[in-house]
C-alpha positions as a Markdown table, in Angstrom:
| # | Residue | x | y | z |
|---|---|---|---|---|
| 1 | Unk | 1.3 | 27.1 | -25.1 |
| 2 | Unk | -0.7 | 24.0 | -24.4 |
| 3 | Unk | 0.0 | 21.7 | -21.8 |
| 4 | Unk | 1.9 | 18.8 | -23.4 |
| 5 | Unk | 2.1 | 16.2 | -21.0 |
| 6 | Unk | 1.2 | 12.9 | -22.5 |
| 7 | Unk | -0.9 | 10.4 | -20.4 |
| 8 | Unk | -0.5 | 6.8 | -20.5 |
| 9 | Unk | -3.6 | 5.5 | -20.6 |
| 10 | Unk | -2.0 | 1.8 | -19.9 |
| 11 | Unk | -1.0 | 3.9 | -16.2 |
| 12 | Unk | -3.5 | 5.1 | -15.8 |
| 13 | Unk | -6.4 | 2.6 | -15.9 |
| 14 | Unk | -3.7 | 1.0 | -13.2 |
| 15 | Unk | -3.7 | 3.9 | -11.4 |
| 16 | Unk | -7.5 | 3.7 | -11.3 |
| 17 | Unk | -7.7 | 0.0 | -10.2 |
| 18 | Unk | -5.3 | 0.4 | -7.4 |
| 19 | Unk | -7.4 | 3.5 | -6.3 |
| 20 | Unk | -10.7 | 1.7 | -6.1 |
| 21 | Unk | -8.8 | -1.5 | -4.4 |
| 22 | Unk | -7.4 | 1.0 | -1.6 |
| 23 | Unk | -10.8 | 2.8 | -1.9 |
| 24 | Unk | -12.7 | -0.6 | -0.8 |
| 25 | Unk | -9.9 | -1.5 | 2.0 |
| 26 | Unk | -10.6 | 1.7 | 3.7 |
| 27 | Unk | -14.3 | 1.2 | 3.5 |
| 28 | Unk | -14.2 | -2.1 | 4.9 |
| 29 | Unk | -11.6 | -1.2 | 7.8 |
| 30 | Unk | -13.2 | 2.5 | 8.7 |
| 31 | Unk | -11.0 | 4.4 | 7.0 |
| 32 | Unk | -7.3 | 3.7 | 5.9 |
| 33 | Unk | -3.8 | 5.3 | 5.9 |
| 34 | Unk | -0.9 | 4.6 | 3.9 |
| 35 | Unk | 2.9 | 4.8 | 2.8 |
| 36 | Unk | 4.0 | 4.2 | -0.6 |
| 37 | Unk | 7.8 | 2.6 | -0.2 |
| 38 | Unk | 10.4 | 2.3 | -4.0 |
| 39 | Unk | 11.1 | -1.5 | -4.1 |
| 40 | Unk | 13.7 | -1.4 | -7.0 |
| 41 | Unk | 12.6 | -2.7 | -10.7 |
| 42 | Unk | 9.5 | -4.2 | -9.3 |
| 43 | Unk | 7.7 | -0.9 | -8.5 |
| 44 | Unk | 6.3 | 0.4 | -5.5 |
| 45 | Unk | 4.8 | -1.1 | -2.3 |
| 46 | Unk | 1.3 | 0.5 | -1.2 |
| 47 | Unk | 1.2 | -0.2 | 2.9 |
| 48 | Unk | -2.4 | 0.3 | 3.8 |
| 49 | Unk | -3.3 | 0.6 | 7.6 |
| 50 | Unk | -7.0 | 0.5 | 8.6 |
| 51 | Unk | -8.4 | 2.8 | 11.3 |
| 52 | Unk | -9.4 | -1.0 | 12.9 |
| 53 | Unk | -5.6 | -2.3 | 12.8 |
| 54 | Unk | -5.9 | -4.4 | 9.5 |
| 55 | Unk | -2.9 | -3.5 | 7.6 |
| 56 | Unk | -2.1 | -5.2 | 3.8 |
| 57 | Unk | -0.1 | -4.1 | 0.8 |
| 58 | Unk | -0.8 | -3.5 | -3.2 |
| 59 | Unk | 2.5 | -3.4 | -5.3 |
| 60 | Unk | 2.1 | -0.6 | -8.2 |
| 61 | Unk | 4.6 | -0.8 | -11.4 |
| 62 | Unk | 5.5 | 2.2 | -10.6 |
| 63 | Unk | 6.2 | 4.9 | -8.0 |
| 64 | Unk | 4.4 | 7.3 | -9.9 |
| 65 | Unk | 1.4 | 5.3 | -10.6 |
| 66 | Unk | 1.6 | 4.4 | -6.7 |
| 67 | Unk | 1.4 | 8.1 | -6.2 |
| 68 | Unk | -1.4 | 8.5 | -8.8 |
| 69 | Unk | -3.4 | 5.7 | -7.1 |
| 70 | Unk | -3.1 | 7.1 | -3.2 |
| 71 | Unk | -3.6 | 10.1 | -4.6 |
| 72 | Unk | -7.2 | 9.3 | -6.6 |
| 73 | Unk | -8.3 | 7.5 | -3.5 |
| 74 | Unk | -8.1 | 10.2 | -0.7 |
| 75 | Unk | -6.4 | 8.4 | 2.1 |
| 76 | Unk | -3.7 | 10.2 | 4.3 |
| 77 | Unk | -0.2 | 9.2 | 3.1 |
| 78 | Unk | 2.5 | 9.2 | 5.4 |
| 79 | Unk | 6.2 | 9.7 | 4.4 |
| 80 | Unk | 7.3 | 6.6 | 6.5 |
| 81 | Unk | 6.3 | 3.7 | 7.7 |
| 82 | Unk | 6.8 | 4.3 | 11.7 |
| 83 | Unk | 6.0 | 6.2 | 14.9 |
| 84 | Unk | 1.8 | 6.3 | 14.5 |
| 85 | Unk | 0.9 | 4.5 | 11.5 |
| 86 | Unk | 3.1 | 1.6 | 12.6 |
| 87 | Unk | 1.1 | 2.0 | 16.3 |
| 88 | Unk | -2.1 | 1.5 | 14.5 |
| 89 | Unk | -1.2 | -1.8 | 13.2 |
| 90 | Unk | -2.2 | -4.9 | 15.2 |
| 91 | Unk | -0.6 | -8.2 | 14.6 |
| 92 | Unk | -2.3 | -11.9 | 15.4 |
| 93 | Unk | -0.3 | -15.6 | 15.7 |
| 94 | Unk | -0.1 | -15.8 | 12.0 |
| 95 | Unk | 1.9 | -12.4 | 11.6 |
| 96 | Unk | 4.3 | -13.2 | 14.9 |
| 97 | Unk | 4.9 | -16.5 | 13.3 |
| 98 | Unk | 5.7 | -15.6 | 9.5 |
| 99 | Unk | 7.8 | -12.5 | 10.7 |
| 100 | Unk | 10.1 | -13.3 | 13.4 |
| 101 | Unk | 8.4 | -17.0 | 14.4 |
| 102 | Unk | 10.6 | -18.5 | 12.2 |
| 103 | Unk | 13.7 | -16.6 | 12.6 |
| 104 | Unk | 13.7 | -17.5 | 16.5 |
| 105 | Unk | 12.9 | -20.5 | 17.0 |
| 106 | Unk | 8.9 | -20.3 | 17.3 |
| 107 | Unk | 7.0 | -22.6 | 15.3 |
| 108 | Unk | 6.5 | -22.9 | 11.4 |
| 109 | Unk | 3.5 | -22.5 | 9.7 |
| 110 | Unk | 3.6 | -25.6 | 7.6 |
């Protein structure tokens, strides 16, 4: 019997763009690893990590097209976001400020 699977197309042309954005992160930061985090209703949060510390995010519709997307690019993809990938991150004043800044008293970006 035939393979039945149906294909979204719609998914898949998503799963292609996010591919070739990841794709062209990696390039331009020596290489890249990632970890593909549910956020509820709003789909799925691609964490990218650059082999020179850059990190950034892409949010896919959809776990599965998240999957399809890391998948079609070729970068490593790590089950969590901690221990090594999150020691190859490296944060600048901007990040300090926006993540914990704030919270603690340090000054606003405004």
């Amino acid at each position: 019997m035939a393979d039945t699977q149906q294909v979204d197309p719609k998914a898949e042309r998503k799963a292609t763009r996010l591919a070739h954005q990841i794709s062209s992160f990696s390039k331009a930061h020596g290489g890249a690893e990632g970890q593909v985090a549910y956020i509820g209703q709003r789909g799925a949060r691609i964490v990218l990590v650059g082999e020179d510390g850059t990190w950034g995010d892409l949010v896919a519709p959809t776990y599965a097209i998240a999957e399809k997307a890391v998948e079609k690019s070729g970068i490593t993809v790590h089950e969590a976001f901690d221990g090594e990938l999150a020691a190859k991150v490296k944060t600048g004043p901007y990040e300090w400020t926006r993540m914990a800044g704030i919270q603690v008293g340090g000054p606003s970006n405004g």
